[in-house]
Amino acid sequence: MLMNIQNTAPRPKSPHPILNLGFRIFFVGSAVFAILSMLLWLAILQGFAPFKGTFNPFYWHAHEMIFGYALAVIAGFLLTAVKTWTGQMMPFGWHLGAIFGAWATARLLWLGLHATSSSAMLIVAFVFDLLFWIMVTYSVIKAVWVARQKRQIGIVAKLTLLMLASIAFYIGVFLDNTNVQQIALYGALYLVIGVVFTIARRVLPFFIVKGVSVDNDGKPNGLNIEQKNSALLDRMNLIGFFGFIVFDLFMKFPTIAGIFAFICVIANICRLKNWYHPAIWQKPLLWSLVIAFGGMTASLLLFVVLPFIETDVNVHSLGLHGLALFGVGLMTVAMMARVSLGHTGRNIHQPPKTVSAIFILMILSALCRVLMPMLGGDYMMWILISQVAWILCFGLFCLSYVGILAKQRTDGLFG
């Protein structure tokens, strides 16, 4: 006699669909914050909102782009992807709400720190920032440990280092040590780019395979390409990027840093060549990711040529902003646009009609902040145009995706 054995475990429940998985609440929160923080930064630079904090206003901006926006997107992605990688349930419901609440509280405090020198507010922001990242890191480590997935150790290490960078920045502020603040911020940006390189290496070939093997209606079109990843290129990128960080950030040898950056550039050009398929240009969710990866790689070239050129513009700063706008800006908004569809049960081959405009606005923001200043013109005007394009990009993302992220999956599953 055969017994019909069914899974009797209770189905997960949350107070609202937006708390079902990390990507929902954090993608919405990060997009809204991207608009608010850039509006405030624009107002500060234009003199409409005088900066009264106790530290460098440029460091305030950098902190919120890295530890505010970027870490929120990474948290949303990992609190979703790790469930797929390990098979372990990730935080949802009120537990997820508590993680998001810690991040949101810190962000509200930091938005207010531009107008005050309150040490008490800074200390409270530090506590909530630390609490947020401890909860995210613990959730990832717990799932990886239970699943015994040693190959995730790289992600875990980067999350831990990001926590240390956050602590170091606050220590630098409390001690009024700008050198410590700068090292913490630059180091955190490089760590975020390292996370982006790692995640992109995993998902970009997969997304390309899934994307080009069907037409825009989701029907097979006969194309079938292989995923192409090389262990040699992985090692080249790792060694190149690690060496670049050491000699750019700590040793201060631009020439040697440039050599390591060049190794990283070669590795990633080869990766793009291996992944390339002409059909990607028919799919905004693919060409946006490829351009983002290519833009990160091109930005590293600025560090390669840095020791050999003399110019009135700060090439190192342009390189940093290139990595930030392509690796953090375009890569994250493109990833959010794709993940938000797939993880809500929607057709990834039929994204909102606005996605091309969303990505073009971010590309415009990057070009105006990085390329145009090298060609001349009013530097502050280019920055203003870049800021406006960034704000419009995320405004359009919110209009297109908040409704999707706040609704149940189309297939009725939890997630």
XYZ file of C-alpha atoms in Angstrom:
415
model
C 0.000 0.000 0.000
C 1.457 3.329 -1.049
C 1.222 6.229 1.345
C 0.668 9.739 0.056
C 3.261 11.760 1.969
C 2.756 15.513 1.825
C 4.749 18.392 3.201
C 2.818 19.513 6.273
C 5.109 22.409 7.138
C 3.105 25.641 7.491
C 3.374 28.033 4.592
C 5.347 31.195 5.438
C 3.249 34.286 6.075
C 4.085 37.965 6.276
C 1.970 41.029 7.096
C 2.340 42.342 3.530
C 3.790 40.959 0.264
C 6.563 43.560 0.384
C 7.965 41.689 3.406
C 7.933 38.274 1.711
C 11.601 38.388 0.681
C 14.478 40.829 1.050
C 14.548 42.056 -2.542
C 11.075 43.581 -2.287
C 11.448 45.975 0.621
C 15.109 46.772 0.038
C 14.749 47.473 -3.681
C 11.888 49.872 -2.977
C 13.688 51.452 -0.035
C 16.986 51.859 -1.885
C 15.304 53.430 -4.928
C 13.363 55.945 -2.833
C 16.484 56.740 -0.829
C 18.510 57.172 -4.053
C 16.107 59.955 -5.017
C 15.960 61.673 -1.602
C 19.702 61.558 -0.917
C 20.639 62.829 -4.391
C 18.053 65.633 -4.177
C 19.625 66.713 -0.898
C 23.161 66.437 -2.313
C 22.075 68.544 -5.304
C 20.623 71.148 -2.916
C 23.846 71.153 -0.871
C 26.069 71.651 -3.931
C 23.789 74.370 -5.292
C 23.799 76.209 -1.956
C 20.121 75.674 -1.149
C 20.822 73.511 1.908
C 24.040 74.605 3.660
C 26.013 71.689 5.097
C 26.440 72.059 8.862
C 27.815 68.635 9.755
C 31.132 68.189 11.529
C 32.803 66.328 8.652
C 33.521 66.767 4.949
C 30.240 67.084 2.991
C 31.731 65.023 0.148
C 32.312 62.216 2.635
C 28.685 62.555 3.771
C 27.608 62.023 0.144
C 30.022 59.120 -0.380
C 28.934 57.423 2.855
C 25.274 57.467 1.913
C 25.878 56.265 -1.660
C 27.957 53.329 -0.371
C 26.683 52.427 3.085
C 23.185 53.720 2.407
C 22.167 52.945 -1.175
C 24.646 50.257 -2.271
C 24.441 48.136 0.886
C 20.636 48.207 0.739
C 20.672 46.776 -2.784
C 23.268 44.161 -1.818
C 21.194 43.232 1.243
C 18.055 42.873 -0.864
C 19.858 40.745 -3.438
C 21.644 38.450 -0.970
C 18.653 38.003 1.337
C 16.930 36.639 -1.769
C 19.701 34.919 -3.746
C 21.157 33.036 -0.767
C 17.784 31.293 -0.405
C 18.213 29.982 -3.964
C 21.904 29.134 -3.515
C 21.531 27.272 -0.200
C 17.891 26.154 -0.093
C 17.573 27.811 3.334
C 14.731 30.177 4.188
C 15.865 33.769 4.550
C 14.300 36.459 6.783
C 10.723 37.459 5.980
C 7.816 39.163 7.697
C 8.576 41.099 10.874
C 12.127 39.701 11.005
C 12.840 41.223 7.586
C 11.014 44.375 8.670
C 13.382 44.733 11.636
C 16.429 44.508 9.352
C 14.968 47.085 6.998
C 13.898 49.274 9.919
C 17.460 49.460 11.226
C 18.705 50.520 7.768
C 15.901 53.077 7.301
C 16.431 54.601 10.751
C 20.138 55.094 10.053
C 19.312 56.696 6.695
C 16.855 59.168 8.195
C 19.462 60.156 10.767
C 22.109 60.613 8.080
C 19.794 62.775 5.996
C 19.463 64.983 9.055
C 23.196 65.018 9.819
C 23.800 67.501 6.993
C 22.076 70.152 9.085
C 23.517 69.457 12.539
C 26.754 68.689 14.351
C 24.970 66.495 16.912
C 27.303 63.804 18.222
C 24.344 62.006 19.803
C 22.608 61.676 16.416
C 25.807 60.319 14.881
C 26.176 57.724 17.644
C 22.580 56.545 17.203
C 23.118 56.330 13.432
C 26.235 54.230 14.077
C 24.284 51.822 16.291
C 21.538 51.301 13.701
C 23.986 51.012 10.795
C 25.936 48.368 12.696
C 22.770 46.547 13.757
C 21.516 46.486 10.151
C 24.672 44.973 8.710
C 25.161 42.497 11.574
C 21.652 41.118 10.933
C 22.265 40.865 7.166
C 25.670 39.202 7.598
C 24.377 36.799 10.248
C 21.460 35.743 8.016
C 23.823 34.983 5.128
C 26.414 33.180 7.287
C 23.747 31.070 8.996
C 22.302 29.854 5.661
C 25.756 29.183 4.202
C 26.821 27.304 7.349
C 23.731 25.085 7.414
C 24.131 24.294 3.703
C 27.897 23.733 4.119
C 28.616 25.817 1.009
C 32.299 26.626 1.310
C 32.303 28.345 -2.066
C 30.304 31.235 -0.565
C 33.198 32.136 1.748
C 34.228 34.968 -0.591
C 30.860 36.692 -0.224
C 30.910 36.200 3.548
C 34.423 37.676 3.764
C 33.402 40.759 1.776
C 30.332 41.310 3.970
C 32.518 41.130 7.080
C 35.056 43.562 5.618
C 32.248 45.973 4.718
C 31.176 45.934 8.361
C 34.733 46.720 9.448
C 34.903 49.564 6.895
C 31.685 51.034 8.279
C 33.043 50.905 11.827
C 36.338 52.449 10.675
C 34.538 55.371 9.049
C 32.605 56.173 12.213
C 35.826 55.957 14.247
C 37.436 58.360 11.784
C 34.537 60.801 12.258
C 34.616 60.536 16.053
C 38.398 61.124 16.042
C 38.166 63.807 13.341
C 40.678 61.816 11.273
C 40.001 62.466 7.586
C 42.622 59.931 6.466
C 40.806 57.099 8.242
C 37.486 58.317 6.819
C 38.889 58.348 3.272
C 40.457 54.897 3.534
C 37.199 53.498 4.955
C 35.107 55.040 2.157
C 37.422 54.094 -0.717
C 37.906 50.631 0.745
C 34.158 50.146 1.078
C 33.582 51.246 -2.519
C 36.200 48.793 -3.754
C 34.634 46.034 -1.656
C 31.221 46.800 -3.133
C 32.716 46.678 -6.635
C 34.320 43.357 -5.665
C 30.897 42.046 -4.625
C 29.427 43.307 -7.917
C 32.185 41.589 -9.924
C 31.528 38.338 -8.013
C 27.750 38.431 -8.430
C 27.951 39.538 -12.072
C 30.331 36.673 -12.858
C 27.725 34.257 -11.466
C 24.531 35.649 -12.933
C 25.443 37.487 -16.152
C 26.185 34.353 -18.240
C 23.034 32.720 -16.836
C 20.905 35.771 -17.616
C 22.334 35.956 -21.142
C 21.593 32.287 -21.786
C 18.038 32.697 -20.503
C 17.552 35.960 -22.324
C 18.763 35.180 -25.848
C 17.351 31.660 -26.117
C 13.800 32.992 -26.460
C 12.164 35.841 -28.348
C 10.386 38.775 -26.715
C 7.226 36.681 -26.292
C 9.114 34.041 -24.332
C 9.094 31.500 -27.168
C 12.243 29.461 -28.011
C 14.061 30.955 -30.991
C 16.546 28.166 -31.618
C 19.550 29.926 -30.125
C 21.520 27.964 -27.575
C 24.743 29.351 -26.130
C 26.921 27.845 -23.429
C 27.795 29.506 -20.160
C 31.452 30.448 -20.440
C 33.407 31.107 -17.266
C 37.134 30.578 -16.928
C 38.963 29.753 -13.703
C 42.039 31.500 -15.104
C 40.095 34.722 -15.750
C 38.535 34.467 -12.291
C 42.007 34.301 -10.717
C 43.307 37.142 -12.916
C 40.429 39.375 -11.889
C 40.817 38.489 -8.208
C 44.586 39.054 -8.163
C 44.347 42.174 -10.304
C 41.621 43.814 -8.247
C 43.206 42.860 -4.913
C 46.570 44.232 -6.014
C 44.925 47.404 -7.271
C 43.218 47.968 -3.902
C 46.457 47.424 -1.962
C 48.613 49.760 -4.062
C 45.964 52.413 -4.682
C 44.505 52.591 -1.200
C 47.268 51.612 1.213
C 50.680 51.726 -0.507
C 49.909 54.809 -2.644
C 51.895 53.619 -5.693
C 49.750 54.701 -8.678
C 51.973 53.017 -11.288
C 51.877 49.603 -9.623
C 48.156 50.052 -8.891
C 47.694 50.755 -12.593
C 49.487 47.535 -13.542
C 47.149 45.490 -11.358
C 44.149 47.429 -12.678
C 45.294 46.552 -16.214
C 45.361 42.839 -15.305
C 41.774 43.220 -14.088
C 40.806 45.061 -17.290
C 42.233 42.278 -19.514
C 40.435 39.587 -17.490
C 37.093 41.341 -17.753
C 37.430 42.165 -21.436
C 37.980 38.446 -22.017
C 34.959 37.643 -19.849
C 32.778 39.997 -21.877
C 34.071 38.426 -25.092
C 33.175 34.960 -23.793
C 29.695 36.019 -22.710
C 28.902 38.149 -25.736
C 26.042 37.380 -28.098
C 24.626 39.903 -30.616
C 21.074 39.115 -29.484
C 21.688 40.933 -26.186
C 21.065 44.271 -27.939
C 17.440 43.271 -28.445
C 16.966 42.873 -24.676
C 17.251 45.944 -22.403
C 17.597 43.701 -19.340
C 20.735 42.247 -20.940
C 22.448 45.169 -22.678
C 22.119 47.240 -19.517
C 24.054 44.634 -17.527
C 26.699 44.241 -20.231
C 27.198 48.023 -20.513
C 27.427 48.245 -16.718
C 30.114 45.549 -16.637
C 31.922 47.177 -19.554
C 31.698 50.593 -17.869
C 33.263 49.216 -14.691
C 36.082 47.761 -16.759
C 36.588 50.998 -18.709
C 36.669 52.960 -15.437
C 39.595 50.825 -14.269
C 41.469 52.025 -17.365
C 41.477 55.524 -15.866
C 43.645 54.181 -13.037
C 45.924 52.555 -15.622
C 46.612 55.866 -17.410
C 46.538 57.989 -14.237
C 50.340 58.033 -13.672
C 51.059 59.050 -17.274
C 48.756 62.010 -17.895
C 48.614 65.586 -16.661
C 45.233 67.276 -16.648
C 43.266 69.863 -14.730
C 40.604 67.322 -13.737
C 41.062 64.792 -10.941
C 41.369 61.550 -12.928
C 41.408 59.438 -9.764
C 38.071 60.942 -8.703
C 36.650 60.322 -12.175
C 37.769 56.704 -11.968
C 36.076 56.300 -8.585
C 32.862 57.835 -9.896
C 33.041 55.638 -13.010
C 33.205 52.525 -10.844
C 30.394 53.897 -8.682
C 28.018 54.951 -11.463
C 28.491 51.895 -13.675
C 29.179 49.295 -10.977
C 26.801 50.608 -8.313
C 24.373 52.772 -10.297
C 23.723 51.024 -13.613
C 24.531 47.467 -12.502
C 22.241 47.653 -9.478
C 19.269 49.292 -11.200
C 19.580 46.794 -14.086
C 19.818 43.888 -11.657
C 16.842 45.167 -9.654
C 14.779 45.523 -12.835
C 15.490 41.909 -13.801
C 15.282 40.285 -10.346
C 12.031 42.091 -9.516
C 10.341 40.392 -12.455
C 11.779 36.905 -12.055
C 11.185 36.652 -8.318
C 7.587 37.862 -8.529
C 6.703 35.231 -11.147
C 6.526 37.701 -14.039
C 7.820 37.249 -17.579
C 11.418 38.512 -17.729
C 11.042 38.813 -21.510
C 8.256 41.366 -21.140
C 9.592 44.045 -18.771
C 7.870 47.409 -18.329
C 8.203 49.565 -21.434
C 10.093 52.143 -19.383
C 13.180 49.998 -18.727
C 15.181 51.313 -21.686
C 14.589 54.899 -20.546
C 15.589 53.946 -16.957
C 18.905 52.513 -18.144
C 19.631 55.315 -20.633
C 19.155 57.901 -17.879
C 21.690 56.106 -15.679
C 24.154 55.823 -18.577
C 23.686 59.570 -19.176
C 24.354 60.210 -15.489
C 27.593 58.213 -15.684
C 28.815 59.849 -18.888
C 28.114 63.367 -17.621
C 29.923 62.672 -14.344
C 32.939 60.816 -15.783
C 33.469 61.378 -19.515
C 32.231 64.914 -20.169
C 34.456 66.615 -17.549
C 37.478 65.181 -19.389
C 36.265 66.821 -22.609
C 35.888 70.270 -21.041
C 32.997 72.572 -20.288
C 31.443 73.657 -16.989
C 32.363 70.968 -14.456
C 29.596 71.822 -12.020
C 27.041 71.867 -14.834
C 28.027 68.313 -15.813
C 27.608 67.245 -12.191
C 24.177 68.889 -12.045
C 23.031 67.120 -15.229
C 24.359 63.833 -13.849
C 22.420 64.327 -10.610
C 19.193 65.178 -12.433
C 19.544 62.092 -14.680
C 20.135 59.914 -11.570
C 17.001 61.290 -9.882
C 14.879 60.808 -13.016
C 16.214 57.269 -13.430
C 15.117 56.173 -9.969
C 11.892 58.152 -10.165
C 10.974 56.199 -13.287
C 12.075 52.948 -11.620
C 9.755 53.628 -8.681
C 6.822 54.400 -10.984
C 7.448 51.180 -12.908
C 8.383 48.719 -10.159
C 6.963 49.668 -6.757
C 3.591 48.235 -7.775
C 5.246 45.003 -8.883
C 7.295 44.669 -5.699
C 4.306 45.373 -3.440
C 2.044 42.685 -4.959
C 1.887 38.924 -4.503
C 3.661 36.672 -6.978
C 1.608 36.042 -10.112
C 1.881 32.264 -9.579
C 0.554 32.413 -6.015
C 3.790 31.130 -4.428
C 5.384 32.765 -1.406
C 8.311 34.969 -2.238
